[in-house]
Every structure is written in structure tokens, then in C-alpha cells.
Short mmCIF file of C-alpha atoms in Angstrom, two decimals:
data_model
loop_
_atom_site.label_atom_id
_atom_site.label_comp_id
_atom_site.label_asym_id
_atom_site.label_seq_id
_atom_site.Cartn_x
_atom_site.Cartn_y
_atom_site.Cartn_z
CA MET F 1299 16.86 13.96 2.10
CA THR F 1300 16.63 15.59 5.97
CA ASP F 1301 16.15 13.36 8.32
CA LEU F 1302 12.57 12.64 9.10
CA ARG F 1303 10.97 13.26 12.35
CA PHE F 1304 10.43 9.67 13.44
CA LYS F 1305 12.44 7.17 11.62
CA ARG F 1306 10.66 4.43 10.36
CA ASP F 1307 12.18 1.50 12.37
CA ASP F 1308 11.65 3.20 15.64
CA VAL F 1309 8.21 4.06 14.65
CA LEU F 1310 7.54 0.30 13.75
CA LYS F 1311 9.04 -1.13 16.77
CA ARG F 1312 6.85 1.10 19.04
CA LEU F 1313 3.27 -0.48 16.76
CA ARG F 1314 4.97 -4.40 16.76
CA ASP F 1315 6.14 -3.57 21.26
CA LYS F 1316 2.02 -2.83 21.69
CA ILE F 1317 1.15 -5.45 19.75
CA ALA F 1318 3.79 -8.11 21.75
CA ARG F 1319 1.93 -6.02 25.46
CA LYS F 1320 -1.72 -7.44 23.91
CA GLU F 1321 -2.31 -3.27 23.31
CA ALA F 1322 -4.70 -2.33 20.00
CA ILE F 1323 -3.17 0.43 17.84
CA LEU F 1324 -4.65 3.00 17.32
CA VAL F 1325 -3.94 5.68 14.00
CA CYS F 1326 -6.28 9.04 14.13
CA GLY F 1327 -7.35 10.80 11.18
CA ALA F 1328 -7.22 14.71 11.65
CA GLY F 1329 -8.00 17.76 9.82
CA ALA F 1330 -7.52 20.61 11.61
CA GLY F 1331 -5.01 21.38 14.28
CA LEU F 1332 -7.14 21.14 17.63
CA ILE F 1333 -8.14 17.79 16.80
CA ALA F 1334 -4.18 16.36 15.68
CA ARG F 1335 -2.99 18.32 19.03
CA LEU F 1336 -5.67 16.77 21.49
CA GLU F 1337 -5.03 13.40 19.65
CA ASP F 1338 -1.15 13.86 19.84
CA GLN F 1339 -1.82 14.27 24.40
CA SER F 1340 -3.97 11.44 24.23
CA GLY F 1341 -1.65 8.82 22.91
CA ALA F 1342 -2.45 8.19 19.37
CA ASP F 1343 -0.15 6.08 17.50
CA ILE F 1344 0.33 7.68 14.26
CA ILE F 1345 -1.87 11.02 13.47
CA VAL F 1346 -3.03 10.82 9.47
CA VAL F 1347 -3.59 13.96 7.24
CA TYR F 1348 -5.40 13.56 3.69
CA SER F 1349 -7.49 15.70 1.91
CA SER F 1350 -10.84 14.05 3.05
CA GLY F 1351 -9.50 14.96 6.64
CA HIS F 1352 -9.73 18.75 5.32
CA TYR F 1353 -13.47 18.46 3.68
CA ARG F 1354 -14.65 16.49 6.72
CA ILE F 1355 -13.89 19.31 8.83
CA SER F 1356 -14.96 21.62 6.98
CA GLY F 1357 -18.38 19.97 7.31
CA HIS F 1358 -18.61 18.39 4.19
CA PRO F 1359 -18.72 14.19 3.55
CA ALA F 1360 -15.15 12.60 4.19
CA ILE F 1361 -15.41 11.14 0.50
CA ALA F 1362 -15.56 14.31 -1.15
CA GLY F 1363 -11.59 13.58 -0.73
CA ASN F 1364 -12.22 11.05 -3.41
CA LEU F 1365 -13.79 13.50 -5.67
CA PRO F 1366 -11.96 15.91 -8.07
CA LEU F 1367 -12.53 18.86 -5.85
CA GLY F 1368 -9.36 19.95 -5.08
CA ASP F 1369 -5.47 19.39 -4.94
CA SER F 1370 -5.19 17.09 -2.18
CA ASN F 1371 -1.52 16.40 -2.57
CA GLN F 1372 -1.30 20.63 -1.82
CA ILE F 1373 -4.08 20.41 0.48
CA VAL F 1374 -2.40 17.75 2.93
CA TYR F 1375 0.94 19.94 2.46
CA ASP F 1376 -0.43 22.98 3.89
CA MET F 1377 -2.36 21.13 6.15
CA GLY F 1378 0.73 20.23 7.74
CA LYS F 1379 2.98 23.06 7.26
CA ASN F 1380 0.00 25.28 8.95
CA ASP F 1381 -2.19 23.83 10.85
CA ILE F 1382 -0.78 20.04 11.65
CA LEU F 1383 2.53 19.32 12.64
CA PRO F 1384 3.19 22.87 14.28
CA MET F 1385 0.23 21.21 16.91
CA VAL F 1386 2.00 17.64 16.99
CA ARG F 1387 4.89 16.83 20.01
CA ASP F 1388 5.11 12.70 20.33
CA THR F 1389 3.51 11.24 17.15
CA PRO F 1390 4.96 10.54 13.71
CA VAL F 1391 2.66 11.72 11.72
CA ALA F 1392 1.62 10.67 8.07
CA ALA F 1393 1.10 12.29 4.52
CA GLY F 1394 -1.96 10.98 2.29
CA VAL F 1395 -0.17 11.38 -0.80
CA TYR F 1396 -2.18 10.66 -4.33
CA GLY F 1397 -0.37 8.72 -6.12
CA LEU F 1398 -2.34 9.50 -9.45
CA ASP F 1399 -0.85 12.97 -9.32
CA VAL F 1400 0.49 13.51 -12.96
CA THR F 1401 1.56 17.15 -11.88
CA ARG F 1402 4.52 16.68 -9.25
CA ASP F 1403 7.29 15.15 -9.70
CA LEU F 1404 6.44 12.86 -6.04
CA GLY F 1405 10.39 11.88 -5.06
CA ARG F 1406 10.99 15.86 -4.68
CA PHE F 1407 7.05 15.74 -2.32
CA MET F 1408 8.01 13.34 -0.19
CA GLU F 1409 11.49 15.39 0.55
CA GLN F 1410 9.49 17.97 0.81
CA LEU F 1411 6.72 16.67 2.97
CA GLY F 1412 9.64 15.40 5.15
CA GLU F 1413 11.19 18.51 5.51
CA LEU F 1414 7.71 19.89 6.89
CA GLY F 1415 8.00 16.83 9.82
CA TYR F 1416 6.07 14.25 8.26
CA SER F 1417 7.25 10.49 8.92
CA GLY F 1418 4.76 8.39 7.43
CA VAL F 1419 2.86 8.11 3.92
CA ILE F 1420 -0.93 6.45 3.10
CA SER F 1421 -1.63 6.03 -0.31
CA PHE F 1422 -4.45 8.51 -0.22
CA PRO F 1423 -7.19 9.44 -2.45
CA THR F 1424 -7.31 5.83 -4.32
CA VAL F 1425 -8.14 4.50 -7.20
CA ALA F 1426 -9.29 1.24 -5.16
CA LYS F 1427 -12.78 3.63 -4.34
CA PHE F 1428 -13.88 3.23 -7.60
CA SER F 1429 -14.86 0.39 -9.59
CA GLY F 1430 -16.93 -0.80 -12.73
CA ASP F 1431 -16.36 1.52 -16.49
CA MET F 1432 -14.60 4.41 -14.34
CA ARG F 1433 -11.82 2.07 -13.02
CA ARG F 1434 -11.79 -0.32 -16.01
CA GLU F 1435 -10.72 2.87 -17.77
CA LEU F 1436 -7.94 4.93 -15.12
CA GLU F 1437 -6.62 1.75 -15.12
CA SER F 1438 -6.11 0.85 -19.30
CA VAL F 1439 -4.43 4.53 -19.11
CA GLY F 1440 -1.93 3.46 -16.96
CA LEU F 1441 -4.11 5.79 -14.22
CA GLY F 1442 -4.63 2.84 -12.01
CA PHE F 1443 -3.58 0.70 -8.04
CA GLN F 1444 -0.22 0.29 -9.65
CA ARG F 1445 1.25 3.32 -9.66
CA GLU F 1446 -0.14 3.49 -6.02
CA VAL F 1447 1.81 0.50 -5.23
CA ASP F 1448 5.00 2.02 -6.57
CA MET F 1449 4.31 5.16 -5.26
CA LEU F 1450 4.69 3.35 -1.46
CA ALA F 1451 7.91 1.91 -2.99
CA LEU F 1452 9.14 4.99 -3.60
CA ALA F 1453 8.07 6.35 -0.24
CA ARG F 1454 9.64 3.51 1.36
CA GLN F 1455 13.12 4.17 -0.28
CA LYS F 1456 12.65 8.10 1.20
CA GLY F 1457 12.66 6.91 4.60
CA PHE F 1458 9.01 6.86 5.25
CA PHE F 1459 6.83 4.10 6.96
CA THR F 1460 4.38 3.82 4.42
CA MET F 1461 0.36 2.59 5.14
CA SER F 1462 -2.20 2.04 2.59
CA TYR F 1463 -6.07 1.53 3.32
CA CYS F 1464 -6.85 -1.36 1.03
CA TYR F 1465 -10.53 -3.25 -0.23
CA SER F 1466 -9.70 -6.22 -1.73
CA PRO F 1467 -7.55 -9.73 -0.83
CA GLU F 1468 -5.69 -9.03 -4.40
CA GLU F 1469 -5.03 -5.39 -3.47
CA ALA F 1470 -3.48 -6.82 -0.15
CA ARG F 1471 -1.34 -9.30 -1.40
CA ARG F 1472 0.25 -6.61 -4.31
CA LEU F 1473 0.95 -3.87 -1.50
CA ALA F 1474 1.91 -6.41 0.68
CA ALA F 1475 4.35 -8.18 -2.11
CA VAL F 1476 6.36 -4.50 -2.08
CA GLY F 1477 6.65 -4.37 1.97
CA THR F 1478 3.71 -1.74 2.77
CA ASP F 1479 4.31 -1.25 6.39
CA ILE F 1480 0.95 -0.71 7.45
CA ILE F 1481 -2.18 -2.45 5.31
CA ILE F 1482 -5.91 -1.42 6.36
CA SER F 1483 -8.63 -3.00 5.57
CA HIS F 1484 -11.15 -0.19 3.99
CA CYS F 1485 -15.12 -1.35 5.24
CA GLY F 1486 -16.30 1.61 3.45
CA LEU F 1487 -17.81 4.77 4.91
CA THR F 1488 -18.20 5.46 8.52
CA THR F 1489 -21.71 5.10 9.75
CA GLY F 1490 -23.45 7.63 11.68
CA GLY F 1491 -23.73 11.66 12.24
CA ASP F 1492 -24.72 14.42 10.16
CA VAL F 1493 -22.51 12.90 7.05
CA GLY F 1494 -22.45 9.81 7.04
CA ALA F 1495 -23.12 6.86 5.29
CA ARG F 1496 -27.03 5.66 6.45
CA GLU F 1497 -26.43 2.03 6.50
CA GLN F 1498 -23.49 -0.40 6.07
CA ALA F 1499 -22.59 -4.09 6.07
CA PRO F 1500 -23.53 -5.27 9.90
CA LEU F 1501 -20.34 -5.60 12.14
CA ASP F 1502 -19.80 -9.28 11.51
CA LEU F 1503 -19.64 -9.16 7.83
CA ALA F 1504 -17.53 -6.02 8.59
CA ALA F 1505 -14.98 -8.71 10.18
CA GLU F 1506 -15.29 -11.33 8.00
CA ARG F 1507 -14.17 -8.63 5.15
CA THR F 1508 -11.18 -7.71 7.25
CA GLN F 1509 -9.95 -11.19 8.05
CA ALA F 1510 -10.27 -11.65 4.23
CA ILE F 1511 -8.12 -8.86 2.95
CA LEU F 1512 -5.77 -8.79 6.41
CA SER F 1513 -4.85 -12.49 6.28
CA VAL F 1514 -4.01 -12.42 2.46
CA ALA F 1515 -1.80 -9.47 3.36
CA LEU F 1516 -0.06 -11.62 5.79
CA GLU F 1517 0.52 -14.53 3.49
CA GLU F 1518 2.40 -12.49 1.12
CA HIS F 1519 4.26 -10.91 4.00
CA PRO F 1520 4.19 -11.75 7.30
CA GLY F 1521 5.73 -8.52 9.11
CA VAL F 1522 2.49 -6.84 7.67
CA ILE F 1523 0.83 -4.97 10.82
CA PRO F 1524 -3.12 -5.23 10.10
CA LEU F 1525 -5.38 -2.64 10.87
CA CYS F 1526 -9.13 -2.32 10.39
CA HIS F 1527 -11.63 0.63 9.42
CA GLY F 1528 -14.92 2.26 8.13
CA GLY F 1529 -18.04 1.24 7.34
CA SER F 1530 -19.86 -0.10 11.02
CA ILE F 1531 -17.66 0.58 12.79
CA ALA F 1532 -18.07 3.38 14.50
CA THR F 1533 -17.19 3.51 17.93
CA PRO F 1534 -14.48 1.71 20.91
CA GLU F 1535 -17.22 -1.11 20.94
CA ASP F 1536 -17.23 -1.92 17.02
CA ALA F 1537 -13.72 -1.92 17.25
CA ALA F 1538 -13.27 -4.04 19.49
CA TYR F 1539 -15.35 -6.94 18.04
CA VAL F 1540 -14.05 -6.72 14.57
CA ILE F 1541 -10.66 -6.90 15.98
CA GLY F 1542 -11.46 -9.65 18.41
CA HIS F 1543 -13.02 -11.30 15.50
CA SER F 1544 -10.14 -10.73 12.49
CA CYS F 1545 -6.65 -10.91 12.51
CA ALA F 1546 -6.65 -7.03 12.57
CA LYS F 1547 -4.20 -5.31 15.57
CA GLY F 1548 -5.87 -2.25 15.63
CA PHE F 1549 -8.12 0.41 14.25
CA VAL F 1550 -7.75 3.22 12.15
CA GLY F 1551 -10.38 5.90 13.14
CA ALA F 1552 -10.93 9.56 10.90
CA SER F 1553 -14.91 10.03 10.77
CA SER F 1554 -15.18 7.48 14.17
CA VAL F 1555 -12.78 10.19 16.25
CA GLU F 1556 -12.96 13.68 14.90
CA ARG F 1557 -16.42 13.81 13.64
CA LEU F 1558 -18.79 11.93 15.37
CA PRO F 1559 -17.82 12.73 19.02
CA VAL F 1560 -17.50 16.64 17.82
CA GLU F 1561 -20.91 16.51 16.51
CA ARG F 1562 -22.10 14.45 19.62
CA ALA F 1563 -20.51 17.11 22.08
CA ILE F 1564 -21.42 20.47 20.77
CA LYS F 1565 -25.15 19.75 19.63
CA GLU F 1566 -25.03 18.91 23.40
CA THR F 1567 -23.30 21.25 24.83
CA VAL F 1568 -25.01 23.89 22.76
CA ALA F 1569 -28.56 22.17 23.71
CA ALA F 1570 -27.40 22.82 27.68
CA TYR F 1571 -27.09 26.33 26.96
CA ARG F 1572 -29.92 26.57 25.63
CA ALA F 1573 -31.83 25.08 28.59
CA ILE F 1574 -30.54 27.86 30.71
CA ARG F 1575 -33.70 30.47 31.66
CA LEU F 1576 -33.60 33.44 32.99
CA ALA F 1577 -34.92 34.37 36.69
#
């Protein structure tokens, strides 16, 4: 496999050095080249590319990335090749790989991602988003969470740094057991804006959920880098609260970085232009 643009050990060392300096980690989602370029220039620690970013930047709810609306892995390949990776110079980029994809040899696919310039893999979309009958039926036919865990283990063997969202303490334990480098407590669809969730649990409950998930990951694998994401964590102040009230060492911002600020900025700018009056 071609050498990755950023080596796993170097990425993890840089993150741990920041934590040692009491600086929070920031991972940013990017659904377009402009967004990626600005995140790169602004000092994001990692940029993540996944199908939800494609839908989000096209004006749709990010949760569309979890639905059978397109070929998620092909979307990530094309976005990286054509839009994101050419814009990024100094930041490691992780690809959202759908571990349940039965149409691909994922080992070969990861090699193709590495050749493009991706340096990390995050498990997304994820079956962990589902529950009830749908989840039970997927698990019963071998299309369950373990396939995603195995995919991350394969990605690590290929030299990628690995990341995963996590919705429960049990999932956290399984992810940590295979050496997943970065585990992210997921508190649900981000609130706010035109297509965000209308309601989510308040910040104190988000912090409790984050602590419950990430503490288990750290018990299983103390070397895990624990981060938080989603739900009511929608601003820097929200992220600071949850980080301050849990064992999270940073934040993953997707809608909160590339959608909500853009919605506000464009609406305010258009309003300012519309306010111009003729003499």
C-alpha cells in the first residue's frame, strides 16, 4: 500500500501532545472543497469526509447519510478525489467508510483511499444508528455492528488512524477492544438551523451520556482519544461545557462547523445587501 499522506503514529502523537498542553482536539466535517480549505487554514486537527457531509452541504438533513439514497463509499471516494483532498495541505483527512458494504472488497477500497490521500478511516454510516426490529434483523443476517468493528481493525492494519462514532457503552467497549484510536460519543442529530433537530437532551444530560460512553472506552483501552459530538452540542460554548463535565478531550463538529455558521453568515449577508436603498 502506498505510504499514507500522514502516518498514524504522527497523527496520534500530535493529538496527544495537544491534550498534554490542555488544548482541546477539534475534528471538522467537510462536505465541500471550500469548507475543507477554510478548516485546513484555520487549524483543524482532523478533517472528516462522509456521505452525510455531501447531503448536508447540498441542503439536506445530515441524517440522510444513513439512508439508502446513494453509494456512500463511492460518494466519499469522489468527494475526496475531486473536492476535498486537493484543497487540504496541512491536515490529516479521514474517510467515512461504510463497513456493511457487501458490494466491495473493503481492503482494496481502503488501498484506493490511501492512494487518493486519505490518512484515516471513520466508521460511517453506521448500523449503530438503528435500533428495534431493523437493528435485530440486520444483526441476525450478519450485517451488524461487528462488521464495522472488523472494518476498523482492518483499517488499522492498513496503516490508517481509526475513528468511530459511538452510541452506547457496550459499543464503546467493543470498539476500544480492537484498538480504535478515536472514539466519539454521539448525542444525536445536531440541533438548530434549518434542517437540524428541533429538540435534544439538554447539555447536562449530553455530558452524562458522553461520560458514560467514553469512560467505558477508556477502561477497555486507556490509549483511546475520547471526543464528543452532536445533539445539543451545537456551539463552542456547548462543547466547552460537555468537555468540562466529562472525560472528553475534544469535539467533532460537522453541522456545527459547516452548516450552522454558513446558514447564519449567508442570511445576515443577504439581509445586509437587501437593506441597501437607492438614492
